[in-house]
Amino acid sequence: MMKYLKLYPYYVSRSIKARLAYRFDAFIGIFGFLLENTIIFSTLYLTISAIPALNGWDLNMMGFLYGYYLIPKAIDHIFSDQIWQLANGGITRGILDKYLIKPLNPLFQLVAEMIQLEGFGELILGIIFLSVFGLKLSINWTVSSAIALIICGFFAMWFFFSIKLIFGSLSFWTKRSIEVMTLIYDFSNFAKYPIDIFSRSIQFLLTFILPFSVVIFFPIRALLFDQSMWLPTLYVAIASTLMLFVAYFIWKKGLKRYESAGS
Amino acid sequence: MKPRNIKKYMAFSKAGILSGFAYKFSAFGWLLGDIISLLILYFLWSAIYQNASGDVINGMTFKQMVSYLIYARVATSLVFASASFWIIGEDIYEGNIAISLIRPINYRYRLLAEGFGNFLSSLILMFIPLMTASIILLTITIGAPIPGVLDFVFFFISAILSFMIADSLNFLIGEVALFTNALFGLMIIKNITMSFFSGSLLPSSFFPVWLQNILNFLPFQSMVEKPIMILMGSLNGTELLKAFVIQLIWVLVLNMLCTLTFNGIKKRVVSVGG
């Protein structure tokens, strides 16, 4: 464990140096994600401006929820973007070969290989939204609710990571899984809206099968409507930890197949 | 153009169709992702109309709004089918552009011809099946009216003009690859800007007035919003004619701009080549 903690900064600095060799390109990438999310939110903003509130959620609340949604997603985007390469035909290109010959955990190497600076575009916007809309709302902040929210965000980050790893690892069996991975990842978009606007079956899906609403929407609802934060936090922790175990199990299973398939 | 010349470019159209077909089969996977966003849109707008005080928001009923958003999504796959952005971007990045200049072919027309091939393959593989499915689905679920035959004809003419506008914009933005290799980042910026301003995410009647006024002087509205309005039969007589004339003007202006800027690039390529 200590070994990995020591090695990680080297990987990170190497990756950042490589990206910053082309500063302007990196800037365009960051700006692209910032712009994309600004425009998607503007669309939502203009849509909701047409009505006073969406099932009790006004513009400021929706903005706050959107900002919170962006932050764990962005942090995961920054640190583990390489999993997309696995899904995008990486198995057939043999991107794992070089990890398997080193005496280090292959998953660690895969994830540490690249720091995706583009994610900072989303992170910056998330922080801006959270502050701007947070100030407009009269949130009853307490030390306990602030800590709970940070814990929720931390676990939500692992939730995004696990979802990517599960569906990225599918490519050990299918060679290519980026389409299904994108599809499942896109389900996270549901979590940007109050869950009660969706049909019963979708609510069930977002709560028990792909619990994106549990990790994103429930904590914010508790915070804004002044309910206890600790029960939702417990749910987030349980959902994310379970998902992480499933993900690591599937990754391990898949990796065994990869070894037996190669040479 | 002489018939011999047209034949020359037809070969590129054929290549465009084939590459479109090859690529579009994997694009079916992406379609599933579109279903998610359509599902979200449907529920979001149902909730919005339930929370509204009247039946009409910014001049549109719920049926019109849902039809508009779904048609716009489907039409986008057709209008934005051209791969010109990637072709010119990669040609510049990899230096192939120099070789293309030696050939006795106009590079701009070559890309337009190839893009037209992409347009045709999108029409067959994506647009026709998706549009049929959407119309059936919309009629069954919310009882939306089926567009008339004449609306379809006018829509199709308008879509071809839209495609030419989008293709020249793709070409112009692809030329930026001269200054940066970040094609992926450029693509994100280009796609999101085009979909927002063209009205593919939301009809422009929802935009603030100042933005609507600016957009009147830009080509974006002609790409998605106008063709969809035509399809939904919202434009009559003179409005229809005006929409076509504006589209045609943009096709000409943007293509002139493509030629002008590309001549500039040629000089730069030559000067770099020594």
Coordinates of C-alpha atoms in Angstrom, one line a residue:
Chain A
M1 CA 0.0 0.0 0.0
M2 CA 2.8 2.4 1.0
K3 CA 4.5 1.6 -2.3
Y4 CA 1.5 2.7 -4.3
L5 CA 1.1 5.9 -2.3
K6 CA 4.7 6.7 -3.0
L7 CA 4.5 5.8 -6.7
Y8 CA 1.3 7.6 -7.5
P9 CA 2.7 11.2 -7.4
Y10 CA 5.4 10.1 -9.9
Y11 CA 2.7 8.8 -12.3
V12 CA 0.7 12.0 -11.8
S13 CA 3.5 14.4 -12.4
R14 CA 4.6 12.5 -15.5
S15 CA 1.2 12.5 -17.0
I16 CA 0.6 16.2 -16.3
K17 CA 4.0 17.1 -17.8
A18 CA 3.1 15.1 -20.9
R19 CA -0.2 16.9 -21.3
L20 CA 1.3 20.3 -20.6
A21 CA 3.8 19.9 -23.4
Y22 CA 0.9 21.0 -25.5
R23 CA -0.6 23.7 -23.3
F24 CA -2.9 25.2 -25.9
D25 CA -4.4 21.7 -26.7
A26 CA -5.0 21.1 -23.0
F27 CA -6.6 24.4 -22.6
I28 CA -9.0 23.7 -25.5
G29 CA -10.0 20.4 -24.0
I30 CA -10.7 22.0 -20.6
F31 CA -12.6 24.8 -22.2
G32 CA -14.6 22.3 -24.3
F33 CA -16.0 20.5 -21.2
L34 CA -16.6 23.7 -19.4
L35 CA -18.6 25.1 -22.4
E36 CA -20.5 21.9 -22.9
N37 CA -21.7 21.8 -19.3
T38 CA -22.5 25.5 -19.3
I39 CA -24.6 25.1 -22.4
I40 CA -26.4 22.0 -21.1
F41 CA -27.2 23.9 -17.9
S42 CA -28.3 27.0 -19.8
T43 CA -30.7 24.8 -21.7
L44 CA -32.1 23.5 -18.5
Y45 CA -32.2 27.0 -17.0
L46 CA -34.1 28.4 -20.0
T47 CA -36.5 25.4 -19.8
I48 CA -37.2 25.8 -16.1
S49 CA -37.5 29.6 -16.4
A50 CA -40.7 29.0 -18.2
I51 CA -42.4 27.8 -15.0
P52 CA -42.1 28.9 -11.3
A53 CA -40.8 25.6 -10.0
L54 CA -40.4 21.9 -11.0
N55 CA -42.3 19.8 -8.5
G56 CA -41.1 22.2 -5.7
W57 CA -37.6 22.7 -7.1
D58 CA -36.9 26.2 -8.3
L59 CA -34.0 27.4 -10.5
N60 CA -31.6 27.9 -7.7
M61 CA -32.2 24.4 -6.3
M62 CA -31.8 22.8 -9.7
G63 CA -28.6 24.8 -10.2
F64 CA -27.2 23.6 -6.8
L65 CA -28.1 20.0 -7.7
Y66 CA -26.4 20.3 -11.0
G67 CA -23.3 21.8 -9.5
Y68 CA -23.1 19.0 -6.9
Y69 CA -23.6 16.4 -9.6
L70 CA -20.6 17.7 -11.6
I71 CA -18.1 17.6 -8.8
P72 CA -17.7 13.8 -8.0
K73 CA -18.2 13.1 -11.7
A74 CA -15.4 15.6 -12.6
I75 CA -13.0 14.2 -10.0
D76 CA -13.5 10.7 -11.3
H77 CA -13.1 12.0 -14.8
I78 CA -9.8 13.5 -13.9
F79 CA -8.3 10.4 -12.2
S80 CA -9.7 7.4 -14.0
D81 CA -10.4 8.4 -17.6
Q82 CA -8.2 5.6 -18.9
I83 CA -10.9 3.1 -18.3
W84 CA -12.7 4.4 -21.4
Q85 CA -9.7 3.2 -23.4
L86 CA -10.2 -0.3 -22.0
A87 CA -13.8 -0.3 -23.3
N88 CA -12.9 1.3 -26.6
G89 CA -11.1 -1.7 -28.0
G90 CA -8.2 -1.5 -25.7
I91 CA -8.2 -5.2 -25.1
T92 CA -7.6 -6.0 -28.8
R93 CA -4.9 -3.3 -28.9
G94 CA -3.3 -5.0 -26.0
I95 CA -3.0 -1.9 -23.8
L96 CA -2.8 -4.1 -20.7
D97 CA 0.3 -6.1 -21.8
K98 CA 2.7 -3.5 -20.5
Y99 CA 1.0 -3.4 -17.1
L100 CA 1.1 -7.1 -16.6
I101 CA 4.9 -7.4 -16.9
K102 CA 5.5 -5.0 -14.0
P103 CA 5.2 -6.1 -10.4
L104 CA 2.4 -3.6 -9.7
N105 CA -1.4 -3.9 -9.6
P106 CA -2.5 -3.6 -13.2
L107 CA -5.6 -1.6 -12.2
F108 CA -3.4 0.9 -10.4
Q109 CA -1.2 1.3 -13.4
L110 CA -4.2 1.6 -15.8
V111 CA -5.8 4.3 -13.7
A112 CA -2.6 6.1 -12.8
E113 CA -1.4 6.2 -16.4
M114 CA -3.3 9.4 -17.2
I115 CA -4.6 12.5 -15.5
Q116 CA -7.4 13.9 -17.6
L117 CA -7.1 17.6 -17.4
E118 CA -10.4 18.0 -19.3
G119 CA -12.2 17.1 -16.1
F120 CA -11.1 20.3 -14.6
G121 CA -13.6 22.1 -16.9
E122 CA -16.4 20.3 -15.2
L123 CA -14.9 20.6 -11.7
I124 CA -14.5 24.4 -12.0
L125 CA -18.1 24.8 -13.3
G126 CA -19.4 22.5 -10.5
I127 CA -17.7 24.6 -7.8
I128 CA -19.0 27.8 -9.4
F129 CA -22.6 26.5 -9.6
L130 CA -22.4 25.2 -6.0
S131 CA -21.2 28.6 -4.7
V132 CA -23.5 30.8 -6.8
F133 CA -26.7 28.9 -6.3
G134 CA -25.7 27.9 -2.8
L135 CA -25.5 31.5 -1.8
K136 CA -28.9 32.3 -3.3
L137 CA -30.6 29.5 -1.3
S138 CA -31.1 29.8 2.4
I139 CA -29.5 26.5 3.3
N140 CA -29.4 25.6 7.0
W141 CA -25.7 24.7 7.0
T142 CA -24.3 22.9 10.1
V143 CA -20.9 21.3 10.6
S144 CA -22.6 18.0 10.5
S145 CA -24.4 18.5 7.2
A146 CA -21.3 19.9 5.6
I147 CA -19.2 16.9 6.6
A148 CA -22.0 14.6 5.5
L149 CA -22.1 16.3 2.1
I150 CA -18.3 15.9 1.6
I151 CA -18.5 12.2 2.6
C152 CA -21.4 11.8 0.1
G153 CA -19.3 13.4 -2.6
F154 CA -16.3 11.2 -1.9
F155 CA -18.4 8.0 -2.1
A156 CA -20.2 9.3 -5.2
M157 CA -16.8 9.7 -6.9
W158 CA -16.2 6.0 -6.2
F159 CA -19.6 5.2 -7.5
F160 CA -18.8 6.8 -10.9
F161 CA -15.5 4.9 -10.9
S162 CA -17.2 1.6 -10.2
I163 CA -19.8 2.0 -12.9
K164 CA -17.1 2.7 -15.4
L165 CA -15.0 -0.2 -14.2
I166 CA -17.9 -2.7 -14.3
F167 CA -18.9 -1.8 -17.9
G168 CA -15.3 -1.3 -19.1
S169 CA -14.3 -4.7 -17.8
L170 CA -17.1 -6.2 -19.9
S171 CA -14.8 -5.8 -22.8
F172 CA -12.7 -8.7 -21.5
W173 CA -15.6 -10.8 -22.8
T174 CA -16.9 -8.7 -25.6
K175 CA -13.7 -7.0 -26.9
R176 CA -15.5 -3.7 -27.1
S177 CA -18.0 -2.3 -24.6
I178 CA -17.8 1.4 -25.0
E179 CA -21.4 1.7 -26.4
V180 CA -23.0 -0.1 -23.4
M181 CA -20.6 1.8 -21.0
T182 CA -21.7 5.1 -22.5
L183 CA -25.4 4.1 -22.2
I184 CA -25.1 3.2 -18.5
Y185 CA -22.9 6.2 -17.8
D186 CA -25.6 8.4 -19.4
F187 CA -28.1 7.2 -16.8
S188 CA -26.3 9.5 -14.4
N189 CA -28.1 12.3 -16.2
F190 CA -31.3 11.2 -14.6
A191 CA -29.8 12.2 -11.2
K192 CA -29.8 15.9 -12.2
Y193 CA -33.6 16.0 -11.8
P194 CA -36.0 15.6 -9.0
I195 CA -36.7 11.8 -9.0
D196 CA -40.5 12.2 -8.7
I197 CA -40.8 13.6 -12.3
F198 CA -40.0 10.1 -13.6
S199 CA -42.3 7.1 -13.9
R200 CA -42.4 4.5 -11.2
S201 CA -40.3 2.0 -13.0
I202 CA -37.5 4.5 -13.7
Q203 CA -37.6 5.6 -10.1
F204 CA -37.2 2.0 -9.0
L205 CA -34.3 1.6 -11.5
L206 CA -32.5 4.8 -10.2
T207 CA -33.0 3.7 -6.6
F208 CA -32.2 0.0 -6.6
I209 CA -30.5 -1.1 -9.8
L210 CA -28.4 1.8 -11.0
P211 CA -28.7 4.0 -7.9
F212 CA -27.5 7.2 -9.4
S213 CA -30.3 9.2 -7.7
V214 CA -29.3 7.6 -4.4
V215 CA -25.8 8.9 -4.6
I216 CA -26.5 12.3 -6.2
F217 CA -30.1 13.4 -5.7
F218 CA -31.0 12.0 -2.2
P219 CA -28.3 13.9 -0.2
I220 CA -29.1 17.2 -1.9
R221 CA -32.8 16.7 -1.3
A222 CA -32.1 16.1 2.4
L223 CA -29.9 19.1 2.6
L224 CA -32.2 21.5 0.8
F225 CA -35.4 20.3 2.5
D226 CA -33.7 20.4 5.9
Q227 CA -33.8 16.7 6.7
S228 CA -31.2 14.7 8.5
M229 CA -28.2 14.1 6.2
W230 CA -26.9 11.0 7.9
L231 CA -29.4 8.4 6.6
P232 CA -28.8 9.4 2.9
T233 CA -25.1 9.4 3.6
L234 CA -25.4 5.9 4.9
Y235 CA -27.2 4.9 1.7
V236 CA -24.6 6.5 -0.5
A237 CA -21.8 4.7 1.4
I238 CA -23.5 1.4 1.1
A239 CA -24.4 1.8 -2.6
S240 CA -20.9 2.9 -3.6
T241 CA -19.1 0.3 -1.5
L242 CA -21.2 -2.5 -2.9
M243 CA -20.7 -1.2 -6.5
L244 CA -17.0 -1.0 -5.9
F245 CA -16.8 -4.6 -4.7
V246 CA -18.8 -5.8 -7.7
A247 CA -16.6 -3.8 -10.0
Y248 CA -13.3 -5.1 -8.6
F249 CA -14.6 -8.6 -8.7
I250 CA -15.6 -8.4 -12.4
W251 CA -12.3 -6.7 -13.2
K252 CA -10.4 -9.5 -11.5
K253 CA -12.4 -12.2 -13.3
G254 CA -11.9 -10.4 -16.6
L255 CA -8.2 -10.0 -16.1
K256 CA -7.8 -13.7 -15.5
R257 CA -9.4 -14.3 -18.9
Y258 CA -7.1 -11.8 -20.4
E259 CA -4.0 -13.6 -19.1
S260 CA -5.2 -16.9 -20.4
A261 CA -6.1 -15.5 -23.7
G262 CA -2.8 -13.7 -24.3
S263 CA 0.0 -16.0 -25.6
Chain B
M1 CA -19.2 22.2 -64.0
K2 CA -18.5 19.8 -66.9
P3 CA -20.0 16.3 -66.7
R4 CA -16.5 14.8 -66.5
N5 CA -15.8 16.9 -63.5
I6 CA -19.0 15.8 -61.8
K7 CA -18.0 12.2 -62.3
K8 CA -14.7 12.9 -60.7
Y9 CA -16.4 14.1 -57.5
M10 CA -19.0 11.3 -57.6
A11 CA -16.3 8.9 -56.7
F12 CA -15.8 10.7 -53.5
S13 CA -19.5 10.7 -52.7
K14 CA -19.4 7.0 -53.2
A15 CA -16.5 6.7 -50.8
G16 CA -18.5 8.9 -48.4
I17 CA -21.5 6.5 -48.6
L18 CA -19.3 3.5 -47.9
S19 CA -17.4 5.0 -45.0
G20 CA -20.8 6.2 -43.7
F21 CA -22.2 2.7 -43.8
A22 CA -19.1 1.2 -42.1
Y23 CA -19.2 3.8 -39.4
K24 CA -22.9 4.0 -38.9
F25 CA -23.1 0.3 -37.8
S26 CA -21.2 1.2 -34.7
A27 CA -23.3 4.3 -34.5
F28 CA -26.3 2.2 -33.7
G29 CA -24.7 1.6 -30.3
W30 CA -24.7 5.4 -29.7
L31 CA -28.4 5.5 -30.6
L32 CA -29.2 3.8 -27.4
G33 CA -27.7 6.7 -25.5
D34 CA -30.0 9.0 -27.4
I35 CA -33.0 7.0 -26.2
I36 CA -31.9 7.8 -22.6
S37 CA -31.8 11.6 -23.3
L38 CA -35.1 11.4 -25.1
L39 CA -36.6 9.6 -22.2
I40 CA -35.4 12.3 -19.8
L41 CA -36.7 15.0 -22.1
Y42 CA -40.1 13.4 -22.2
F43 CA -40.5 13.2 -18.4
L44 CA -38.9 16.6 -17.9
W45 CA -41.3 18.3 -20.3
S46 CA -44.3 16.4 -19.0
A47 CA -43.5 17.7 -15.5
I48 CA -42.9 21.2 -16.9
Y49 CA -46.3 21.3 -18.6
Q50 CA -47.9 20.0 -15.4
N51 CA -46.2 22.7 -13.4
A52 CA -47.1 25.5 -15.9
S53 CA -50.2 27.7 -15.4
G54 CA -51.5 27.3 -19.0
D55 CA -51.4 24.7 -21.8
V56 CA -49.1 26.7 -24.0
I57 CA -45.5 27.7 -23.1
N58 CA -43.7 30.2 -25.4
G59 CA -46.2 29.5 -28.1
M60 CA -46.0 25.7 -28.0
T61 CA -48.3 23.0 -26.7
F62 CA -47.0 19.9 -25.0
K63 CA -47.5 17.8 -28.2
Q64 CA -45.7 20.3 -30.3
M65 CA -42.9 20.6 -27.9
V66 CA -42.2 16.8 -27.6
S67 CA -42.6 16.4 -31.4
Y68 CA -40.2 19.3 -32.0
L69 CA -37.5 17.9 -29.6
I70 CA -37.7 14.4 -31.0
Y71 CA -37.8 15.5 -34.7
A72 CA -34.9 17.8 -34.0
R73 CA -32.9 15.0 -32.4
V74 CA -33.5 12.8 -35.4
A75 CA -32.9 15.5 -38.0
T76 CA -29.6 16.3 -36.3
S77 CA -28.2 12.9 -37.3
L78 CA -28.9 13.8 -40.9
V79 CA -27.9 17.5 -41.0
F80 CA -24.7 17.0 -39.1
A81 CA -23.7 13.8 -40.9
S82 CA -20.7 15.3 -42.7
A83 CA -17.2 14.1 -41.6
S84 CA -15.5 17.2 -43.2
F85 CA -14.3 18.4 -39.8
W86 CA -12.3 15.2 -39.1
I87 CA -11.1 14.8 -42.7
I88 CA -9.6 18.3 -43.0
G89 CA -8.5 18.3 -39.3
E90 CA -6.6 15.1 -39.7
D91 CA -5.2 16.0 -43.2
I92 CA -3.7 19.1 -41.7
Y93 CA -2.5 17.3 -38.6
E94 CA -0.8 14.5 -40.5
G95 CA 0.4 16.7 -43.3
N96 CA -1.6 14.9 -46.0
I97 CA -3.0 18.3 -47.0
A98 CA 0.1 19.0 -49.0
I99 CA -0.5 15.9 -51.1
S100 CA -4.1 16.7 -51.6
L101 CA -3.1 20.1 -53.1
I102 CA -1.1 18.4 -55.9
R103 CA -4.1 16.5 -57.1
P104 CA -6.2 18.1 -59.9
I105 CA -9.2 18.3 -57.5
N106 CA -10.7 21.2 -55.6
Y107 CA -10.2 20.2 -52.0
R108 CA -13.4 22.0 -50.8
Y109 CA -15.6 20.3 -53.4
R110 CA -14.0 17.0 -52.7
L111 CA -15.0 17.2 -49.0
L112 CA -18.5 18.4 -49.9
A113 CA -18.9 15.5 -52.2
E114 CA -17.7 13.1 -49.6
G115 CA -19.9 14.7 -47.0
F116 CA -22.9 14.3 -49.3
G117 CA -22.1 10.6 -49.3
N118 CA -22.2 10.6 -45.5
F119 CA -25.6 12.5 -45.8
L120 CA -27.0 9.7 -48.0
S121 CA -25.8 6.9 -45.8
S122 CA -27.3 8.7 -42.8
L123 CA -30.5 9.2 -44.6
I124 CA -30.9 5.5 -45.3
L125 CA -29.5 4.0 -42.1
M126 CA -30.5 6.5 -39.5
F127 CA -33.0 9.1 -40.6
I128 CA -35.6 7.0 -42.4
P129 CA -35.9 4.3 -39.8
L130 CA -35.7 6.7 -36.9
M131 CA -38.2 9.1 -38.3
T132 CA -40.7 6.4 -39.1
A133 CA -40.3 5.0 -35.5
S134 CA -40.7 8.5 -34.0
I135 CA -43.8 9.3 -36.0
I136 CA -45.4 6.0 -35.1
L137 CA -44.4 6.4 -31.4
L138 CA -45.6 10.0 -31.2
T139 CA -48.9 9.2 -32.8
I140 CA -49.6 6.3 -30.5
T141 CA -48.4 7.8 -27.2
I142 CA -49.4 11.5 -27.3
G143 CA -51.6 11.6 -30.5
A144 CA -49.3 14.0 -32.4
P145 CA -50.4 14.8 -36.0
I146 CA -48.5 13.0 -38.8
P147 CA -46.7 15.5 -41.1
G148 CA -48.1 15.9 -44.6
V149 CA -46.4 14.7 -47.8
L150 CA -45.7 18.3 -49.0
D151 CA -44.2 19.1 -45.6
F152 CA -41.8 16.2 -46.0
V153 CA -40.8 17.4 -49.5
F154 CA -40.1 20.9 -48.3
F155 CA -38.3 19.6 -45.2
F156 CA -36.1 17.4 -47.4
I157 CA -35.1 20.3 -49.6
S158 CA -34.4 22.4 -46.5
A159 CA -32.4 19.6 -44.9
I160 CA -30.1 19.4 -47.9
L161 CA -29.4 23.1 -47.6
S162 CA -28.9 22.7 -43.9
F163 CA -26.5 20.0 -44.5
M164 CA -24.5 22.2 -46.8
I165 CA -24.4 25.0 -44.2
A166 CA -23.3 22.5 -41.5
D167 CA -20.7 21.0 -43.8
S168 CA -19.1 24.4 -44.6
L169 CA -19.1 25.2 -40.9
N170 CA -17.4 21.9 -40.2
F171 CA -14.9 22.7 -42.8
L172 CA -14.2 26.1 -41.4
I173 CA -13.8 24.8 -37.8
G174 CA -11.7 21.9 -39.1
E175 CA -9.2 24.5 -40.5
V176 CA -8.5 25.6 -36.9
A177 CA -6.4 22.3 -36.7
L178 CA -3.7 24.5 -38.3
F179 CA -3.2 26.0 -34.8
T180 CA -4.0 23.2 -32.5
N181 CA -4.1 19.4 -32.5
A182 CA -6.8 19.2 -29.9
L183 CA -9.4 17.9 -32.4
F184 CA -11.4 16.1 -29.7
G185 CA -11.7 19.3 -27.7
L186 CA -12.6 21.3 -30.8
M187 CA -15.2 18.8 -31.7
I188 CA -16.9 19.1 -28.3
I189 CA -16.9 22.9 -28.6
K190 CA -18.3 22.8 -32.1
N191 CA -21.0 20.2 -31.5
I192 CA -22.4 21.8 -28.4
T193 CA -22.4 25.3 -29.8
M194 CA -24.0 24.1 -33.0
S195 CA -26.7 22.1 -31.3
F196 CA -27.6 24.9 -28.9
F197 CA -27.7 27.7 -31.3
S198 CA -29.4 25.7 -34.1
G199 CA -32.3 25.0 -31.8
S200 CA -31.6 21.3 -31.6
L201 CA -31.7 21.3 -27.8
L202 CA -34.5 23.9 -27.3
P203 CA -36.5 26.0 -29.7
S204 CA -35.2 29.6 -29.9
S205 CA -38.5 31.0 -28.6
F206 CA -37.2 30.0 -25.2
F207 CA -34.1 32.1 -25.6
P208 CA -33.8 35.6 -24.2
V209 CA -34.7 38.3 -26.7
W210 CA -31.2 39.7 -27.1
L211 CA -29.9 36.2 -28.1
Q212 CA -32.8 35.7 -30.5
N213 CA -31.9 39.0 -32.2
I214 CA -28.2 38.0 -32.5
L215 CA -29.1 34.6 -33.9
N216 CA -31.2 36.2 -36.6
F217 CA -27.9 37.3 -38.2
L218 CA -26.1 33.9 -37.9
P219 CA -26.5 30.7 -39.9
F220 CA -27.4 28.4 -37.0
Q221 CA -31.2 28.8 -36.9
S222 CA -31.3 27.7 -40.6
M223 CA -29.7 24.4 -39.7
V224 CA -32.2 22.6 -37.5
E225 CA -35.0 24.9 -36.3
K226 CA -36.2 26.1 -39.7
P227 CA -36.3 22.6 -41.3
I228 CA -38.2 21.2 -38.3
M229 CA -40.7 24.1 -38.3
I230 CA -41.2 23.3 -42.0
L231 CA -41.8 19.6 -41.2
M232 CA -44.3 20.5 -38.5
G233 CA -46.1 22.8 -41.0
S234 CA -45.5 25.9 -38.9
L235 CA -44.3 28.0 -41.8
N236 CA -46.6 29.2 -44.6
G237 CA -46.2 30.8 -48.0
T238 CA -43.9 33.8 -47.7
E239 CA -42.3 32.5 -44.4
L240 CA -41.4 29.3 -46.2
L241 CA -39.9 31.1 -49.1
K242 CA -38.0 33.5 -46.8
A243 CA -36.6 30.5 -44.9
F244 CA -35.3 28.9 -48.1
V245 CA -33.8 32.2 -49.4
I246 CA -32.0 32.7 -46.1
Q247 CA -30.6 29.2 -46.2
L248 CA -29.5 29.6 -49.8
I249 CA -27.7 32.8 -48.9
W250 CA -25.9 31.1 -46.1
V251 CA -24.8 28.2 -48.3
L252 CA -23.3 30.7 -50.7
V253 CA -21.7 33.0 -48.1
L254 CA -20.2 30.1 -46.1
N255 CA -18.8 28.3 -49.1
M256 CA -17.2 31.5 -50.3
L257 CA -15.6 31.8 -46.8
C258 CA -14.4 28.2 -47.1
T259 CA -12.6 28.9 -50.4
L260 CA -11.1 32.2 -49.1
T261 CA -9.8 30.7 -45.9
F262 CA -8.5 27.6 -47.6
N263 CA -6.6 29.7 -50.1
G264 CA -4.9 31.3 -47.1
I265 CA -4.1 27.9 -45.7
K266 CA -2.6 26.8 -49.0
K267 CA -0.1 29.8 -48.8
R268 CA 0.8 28.8 -45.3
V269 CA 1.3 25.2 -46.2
V270 CA 3.6 26.2 -49.1
S271 CA 5.6 28.6 -47.0
V272 CA 6.1 25.9 -44.3
G273 CA 7.1 23.4 -47.0
G274 CA 9.8 25.9 -48.2

